Amino acid sequence: MVACRAIGILSRFSAFRILRSRGYICRNFTGSSALLTRTHINYGVKGDVAVVRINSPNSKVNTLSKELHSEFTEVMNEIWASDQIRSAVLISSKPGCFIAGADINMLSACKTLQEVTQLSQEAQRILEKLEKSPKPVVAAINGSCLGGGLELAISCQYRIATKDRKTVLGVPEVLLGALPGAGGTQRLPKMVGVPAALDMMLTGRNIRADRAKKMGLVDQLVEPLGPGLKPPEERTMEYLEEVAITFAKGLADKKISPKRNKGLVEKLTAYAMTIPFVRQQVYKKVEEKVRKQTKGLYPAPLKIIDVVKTGIEQGSDAGYLSESQKFGELVMTKESKALMGLYHGQVLCKKNKFGAPQKDVKHLAILGAGLMGAGIAQVSVDKGLKTILKDATLTGLDRGQQQVFKGLNDKVKKKALTSFERDSIFSNLTGQLDYQGFEKADMVIEAVFEDLSLKHRVLKEVEAVIPDHCIFASNTSALPISEIAAVSKRPEKVIGMHYFSPVDKMQLLEIITTEKTSRDTSASAVAVGLKQGKVIIVVKEGVDPKKLDSLTTSFGFPVGAATLVDEVGVDVAKHVAEDLGKVFGERFGGGNPELLTQMVSKGFLGRKSGKGFYIYQEGVKRKDLNSDMDSILASLKLPPKSEVSSDEDIQFRLVTRFVNEAVMCLQEGILATPAEGDIGAVFGLGFPPCLGGWSRRLGKQLTLAWSPCCISFNELLFLYSGPFRFVDLYGAQTIVDRLKKYEAAYGKQFTPCQLLADHANSPNKKFYQ
Amino acid sequence: MTTILTCPFKKLPTTSKWALRFAIRPLSCSSQLRAAPAVQTKTKKTLAKPNIRNVVVVDGVRTPFLLSGTSGLLHRTSVPKEVVDYIIFGTVIQEVKTSNVAREAALGAGFSDKTPAHTVTMACISANQAMTTGVGLIASGQCDVIVAGGVELMSDIPIRHSRKMRKLMLDLNKAKSMGQRLSLISKFRLNFLAPELPAVAEFSTSETMGHSADRLAAAFAVSRLEQDEYALRSHSLAKKAQDEGLLSDVVPFRVPGKDTVTKDNGIRPSSLEQMAKLKPAFIKPYGTVTAANSSFLTDGASAMLIMAEEKALAMGYKPKAYLRDFMYVSQDPKDQLLLGPTYATPKVLEKAGLTMNDIDAFEFHEAFSGQILANFKAMDSDWFAENYMGRKTKVGLPPLEKFNNWGGSLSLGHPFGATGCRLVMAAANRLRKEGGQYGLVAACAAGGQGHAMIVEAYPK
């Protein structure tokens, strides 16, 4: 009886809704025969609104491929031809992604400039048609809307985005060494104004939905929904679609105007930009800034400015033409190929090749509340991991907890978190001096001082209190994991997780496995790293302790030396250098440990003491060189060898040795794939290459450590391609020649390894086919 | 407010014949009374528990709920002293000057200054909290007679100076010399004067409740029309109840300087067409929650005299109902802010050993039409029960013909702190009038909390 009543109630409530929404329910699949053959796009008609769904098959994201392009053209033509349809909604079937951008494989596959230019022109054509569509088209955006995806969205008449954290809009082409090639350089300035458009295109930054609304990039926001009668993401997509349909109808009925009311500041900017003189000043200023930051070595930003300028000054026809041509030119450059390769590598390193671990890590314990330990804690608590931070002293613990809080509070200042969220995240952290609660830990990461006997003691102490399944990870950069694991009762649960300082900024995590490390342990470590948002490379540690234990440390020493040493602490670095010297002998010869010893004795301990190679002040972002270092450096300067001391030689000495070490790692099986080596190198050095950040910083480091050279084109290329791709792009033979020259002058540390020599001997051999 | 406190005592006969009943009272058994329909038998004959004192509602009253702005509530009357052991009041937005408003009100109302009083707060279920605190005190034998209630003054909410201004003023207090004062004053900026309105938004999510309700309705696919229909039902039923004189818990209230108000003034049955014209109030321009299908904020006060059963009978009172099991729940304050009743209902039923079928009168707090309907859908969904409540099967829908039959917060209004008592009194009065035995009261509150309580009719 109750059931009858329940049904009665329901029918009462829903009767009107069904009547009202009958139009929605009777889907009319116009052209359903074509539907069957389409794999990327399909559409249904709800009332008089066509709902076009984008769904790239077998992929987590939608990308603009040739197939998608042709199906989209087909579908739109059908929609434009249909009498029944008055408006359309564009939506993705994937909750986390609208369109992530153009298919990079499609671009990399292009052999000639003309091919790329043609791709761009085809895209321009269909989007222009979309822009001039007589039937209003509403883009309903949930998840990433990047590159070509955003270019598609801004060609629509109206945009609705969910106010979700996952929803980001942007044109990141510049990060791949290209430019928005589907009309973006022309439409964006009109939509958000020239300064904002240039900022977006030159930085490639992601813009969150609420910001996009303020900028005028989207017209309406939809709040993501919580749980209802379906999973939240699913219902949110449905809701977004429902809202988009109402707006599409409103637009078709002319009840809603697609025009946006601009604010006063916007109007003034727009007015100012109508004055030719002001425009010229803006271009000049931006160009100057870009030149300064890229030292003119990075071609994409300048071309972007150029194309935008052409569009505004000479009309959109000229703009579109210039856009497609420059797009072709850029995609064919070495830089772009290197960056696209890097992107692939990065995608690869965001996957867990060991599969899902048997037990999810929910409780994490970190030993040592130093810069590293606290940094690891910070990236763990905000991902919802219950984290214990243990230190030996109250002052150390206090400092570490302050660091975590400060890191979270900085996010509040940037409005990435609310103060409430900060507090609730911070509550995931427990600071303590004893081992209480370790019996619940699923993983322990030690970040204590780099001293083998200390690590042994800690490992034994921990193993006495942790449960059987708990993993012991060491954040060592210098000590071999197998030696640490030697005293373990369960060496299969011991693994290396080498984070880079500062942990919350550096994306790279290097996972080091020993012969005994079990597969499930690796899977767990990778899963934790991925949760922490890291790009992960997994390296194997050989049984022979003579082998290189840490690829990136070796990279870090020659190039990022100054900053790296300051970050980890000069005393730690000294300790590490002594250890590495003992283990690696000649391969690490060349550096002077005396430098670090002198620094320690003067109290220059790096960031933690306020002085190292640089001077650190609270609240000051700019790093000044520590002038007191000059005397130390001067006293230790080696007499230069004239035959190998040209500027170019100094640069190559660095780069080639770097490459040689990397290739040796691959040869010895420490690295599984070249891609991981490249990612390790690039991210370990402070990627991503966003303008204004990296090149300047690295440039400075190089200048300091190996003055008087300054960053060159080759180094830059090297820095964002990684050693393996660099060999492919630059040629193995040239590198081997250089190495031999330095070997003669400096000795064994420059002997080219066998694999590199093989590549030099057969020019067809490439690391990336 | 205090008029209402005097009322129950005046109306009650002070003869002691009821005390006799106490001695011979059999287990309360209303099924005999309802023998004629015999639709279903109750799972349990009564919820009395061995060794725990029965707690009864002697009576409850409330002022008419007035649309915010028509009045403030102050009054002076005398109540017989020494009757009341303890006074508990619920309130939400607190005035700094009267942070323990219960005590101030009790004193102002002429209660004995020997009767202690405290204030509780739990957002929209503050009055429920006051009642259940009282129940606890009585059941544990600490007190015999308690006045519990709630009060809210939406027309005079405290507005604070900005943080900067407050700091400046506090520092000025501490400044010792003229120089210090001047240097402090020189720091004054005009924007310090911008006042800080009390947050109507959730502290944790910065989302207003209406906004959350709109999202909740969307999550459960509750349409605008459904919401408007439900709101219309609430207003129509309230109007009917008012016309038939069923809202007997209302006592006239004289607004100082204005006419005496004798009934709720927010009941305004409208038409669906008119309601459809309203624009969304929170999610603009496409949301579904409007002024017409939301409860409105009002001034209002309610109070209840609750006693240990034997004490009530000994004093010659005729109780109206037993207060039985109750339950507080809480969940995610963002996405499940208003789903309290869904979570609390099955738990309190289980605790009491009852089923949905045993309940004769449902009184749910109607914050928003969308919220009530979303709760219905949640209670009717196996998927929701499995995935979010850890239950194997759905809770089940309360039958609509037993649901908020005398109107609800949508039509009567919703003084945050006072609604709880109204719900209990409505349930008790409905049970008396309609002849049922068990009533279920449920409400949701800011912070993602919820409450439910079983009310059992006192045998006639």
Short mmCIF file of C-alpha atoms in Angstrom, two decimals, chain B residues 45-194:
data_model
loop_
_atom_site.label_atom_id
_atom_site.label_comp_id
_atom_site.label_asym_id
_atom_site.label_seq_id
_atom_site.Cartn_x
_atom_site.Cartn_y
_atom_site.Cartn_z
CA LYS B 45 2.74 -0.71 21.34
CA THR B 46 4.71 2.02 23.01
CA LEU B 47 8.22 3.26 23.13
CA ALA B 48 8.39 3.43 26.89
CA LYS B 49 11.66 1.98 28.12
CA PRO B 50 12.20 0.22 31.41
CA ASN B 51 14.11 2.19 34.02
CA ILE B 52 14.05 5.37 31.98
CA ARG B 53 11.74 8.14 32.93
CA ASN B 54 9.08 9.07 30.42
CA VAL B 55 9.33 12.62 29.23
CA VAL B 56 6.18 14.39 28.26
CA VAL B 57 5.23 17.58 26.58
CA VAL B 58 2.71 19.33 28.72
CA ASP B 59 2.06 22.00 26.19
CA GLY B 60 3.77 24.19 23.73
CA VAL B 61 3.03 27.57 22.32
CA ARG B 62 4.47 29.93 19.84
CA THR B 63 3.99 33.46 18.72
CA PRO B 64 2.67 33.81 15.22
CA PHE B 65 5.57 33.67 12.86
CA LEU B 66 5.82 37.12 11.47
CA LEU B 67 7.49 38.10 8.29
CA SER B 68 10.81 39.46 9.23
CA GLY B 69 10.62 43.15 9.90
CA THR B 70 7.21 43.47 11.44
CA SER B 71 8.35 43.24 14.97
CA GLY B 72 10.85 42.60 17.61
CA LEU B 73 9.95 40.33 20.45
CA LEU B 74 10.06 41.63 23.94
CA HIS B 75 7.66 41.19 26.71
CA ARG B 76 7.11 41.27 30.36
CA THR B 77 4.75 39.00 32.18
CA SER B 78 4.90 37.07 35.31
CA VAL B 79 4.98 33.32 35.51
CA PRO B 80 4.57 31.33 38.67
CA LYS B 81 7.99 31.09 40.19
CA GLU B 82 9.76 27.95 41.35
CA VAL B 83 7.80 25.80 38.92
CA VAL B 84 10.57 25.51 36.44
CA ASP B 85 13.84 23.79 37.23
CA TYR B 86 15.69 24.86 34.17
CA ILE B 87 15.26 26.87 31.00
CA ILE B 88 16.88 26.07 27.67
CA PHE B 89 16.52 28.17 24.58
CA GLY B 90 17.82 27.75 21.08
CA THR B 91 18.87 30.61 18.90
CA VAL B 92 21.02 30.98 15.83
CA ILE B 93 22.21 34.48 15.21
CA GLN B 94 23.38 35.69 18.54
CA GLU B 95 23.40 39.21 19.79
CA VAL B 96 26.68 39.87 21.54
CA LYS B 97 24.96 41.75 24.33
CA THR B 98 22.70 38.83 25.15
CA SER B 99 24.95 35.93 24.39
CA ASN B 100 22.99 33.79 26.84
CA VAL B 101 19.64 34.92 25.54
CA ALA B 102 17.79 32.21 27.47
CA ARG B 103 18.83 33.68 30.79
CA GLU B 104 18.01 37.22 29.78
CA ALA B 105 14.64 36.17 28.43
CA ALA B 106 13.89 34.15 31.54
CA LEU B 107 14.71 37.06 33.79
CA GLY B 108 12.80 39.48 31.62
CA ALA B 109 9.86 37.13 31.63
CA GLY B 110 9.73 37.15 35.38
CA PHE B 111 10.86 33.64 35.95
CA SER B 112 12.47 33.08 39.26
CA ASP B 113 15.96 34.39 39.27
CA LYS B 114 16.81 31.11 40.93
CA THR B 115 16.01 29.20 37.74
CA PRO B 116 19.14 28.71 35.66
CA ALA B 117 18.97 29.02 31.92
CA HIS B 118 21.25 28.35 29.03
CA THR B 119 21.26 28.91 25.33
CA VAL B 120 22.00 26.29 22.72
CA THR B 121 22.72 26.72 19.08
CA MET B 122 22.60 24.26 16.23
CA ALA B 123 21.44 26.35 13.29
CA CYS B 124 17.91 25.50 12.16
CA ILE B 125 17.61 22.72 14.71
CA SER B 126 18.51 24.87 17.71
CA ALA B 127 15.08 24.48 19.28
CA ASN B 128 15.28 20.73 18.72
CA GLN B 129 18.57 20.79 20.52
CA ALA B 130 16.97 22.74 23.37
CA MET B 131 14.22 20.15 23.65
CA THR B 132 16.47 17.13 23.49
CA THR B 133 18.83 18.67 26.03
CA GLY B 134 15.80 19.02 28.27
CA VAL B 135 14.78 15.45 27.58
CA GLY B 136 18.23 14.33 28.63
CA LEU B 137 18.10 16.31 31.85
CA ILE B 138 14.72 14.91 32.78
CA ALA B 139 15.39 11.33 31.74
CA SER B 140 18.58 11.27 33.77
CA GLY B 141 16.69 12.59 36.74
CA GLN B 142 18.50 15.89 36.98
CA CYS B 143 15.37 17.98 36.51
CA ASP B 144 11.63 17.50 36.53
CA VAL B 145 10.30 20.56 34.79
CA ILE B 146 11.96 22.29 31.91
CA VAL B 147 10.99 25.08 29.61
CA ALA B 148 12.58 24.58 26.23
CA GLY B 149 12.17 26.72 23.21
CA GLY B 150 13.67 28.86 20.58
CA VAL B 151 13.76 32.46 19.61
CA GLU B 152 14.88 34.33 16.58
CA LEU B 153 14.94 37.96 15.70
CA MET B 154 15.67 38.26 12.05
CA SER B 155 14.60 41.89 11.98
CA ASP B 156 17.40 42.91 14.30
CA ILE B 157 20.52 40.95 13.57
CA PRO B 158 23.85 42.21 14.85
CA ILE B 159 26.01 43.80 12.21
CA ARG B 160 29.64 44.05 13.07
CA HIS B 161 32.28 46.57 12.27
CA SER B 162 34.91 45.31 9.89
CA ARG B 163 37.81 43.43 11.34
CA LYS B 164 40.18 46.33 10.76
CA MET B 165 37.85 48.74 12.51
CA ARG B 166 37.38 46.36 15.43
CA LYS B 167 41.10 45.99 15.81
CA LEU B 168 41.56 49.75 15.70
CA MET B 169 38.91 50.31 18.32
CA LEU B 170 40.31 47.63 20.59
CA ASP B 171 43.81 49.00 20.21
CA LEU B 172 42.52 52.47 21.00
CA ASN B 173 41.16 51.15 24.26
CA LYS B 174 44.57 49.88 25.17
CA ALA B 175 46.50 52.94 24.04
CA LYS B 176 48.00 54.71 26.99
CA SER B 177 49.11 58.07 25.72
CA MET B 178 47.60 60.66 23.45
CA GLY B 179 50.48 60.06 21.04
CA GLN B 180 49.69 56.38 20.76
CA ARG B 181 46.04 57.18 20.19
CA LEU B 182 46.80 59.68 17.48
CA SER B 183 49.14 57.33 15.70
CA LEU B 184 46.44 54.67 15.80
CA ILE B 185 43.81 57.06 14.53
CA SER B 186 46.10 58.07 11.71
CA LYS B 187 45.89 54.47 10.52
CA PHE B 188 42.16 54.81 10.03
CA ARG B 189 40.99 54.41 6.48
CA LEU B 190 37.52 55.03 5.17
CA ASN B 191 37.02 51.42 4.12
CA PHE B 192 37.28 50.40 7.78
CA LEU B 193 33.72 51.59 8.10
CA ALA B 194 32.33 49.03 5.71
#
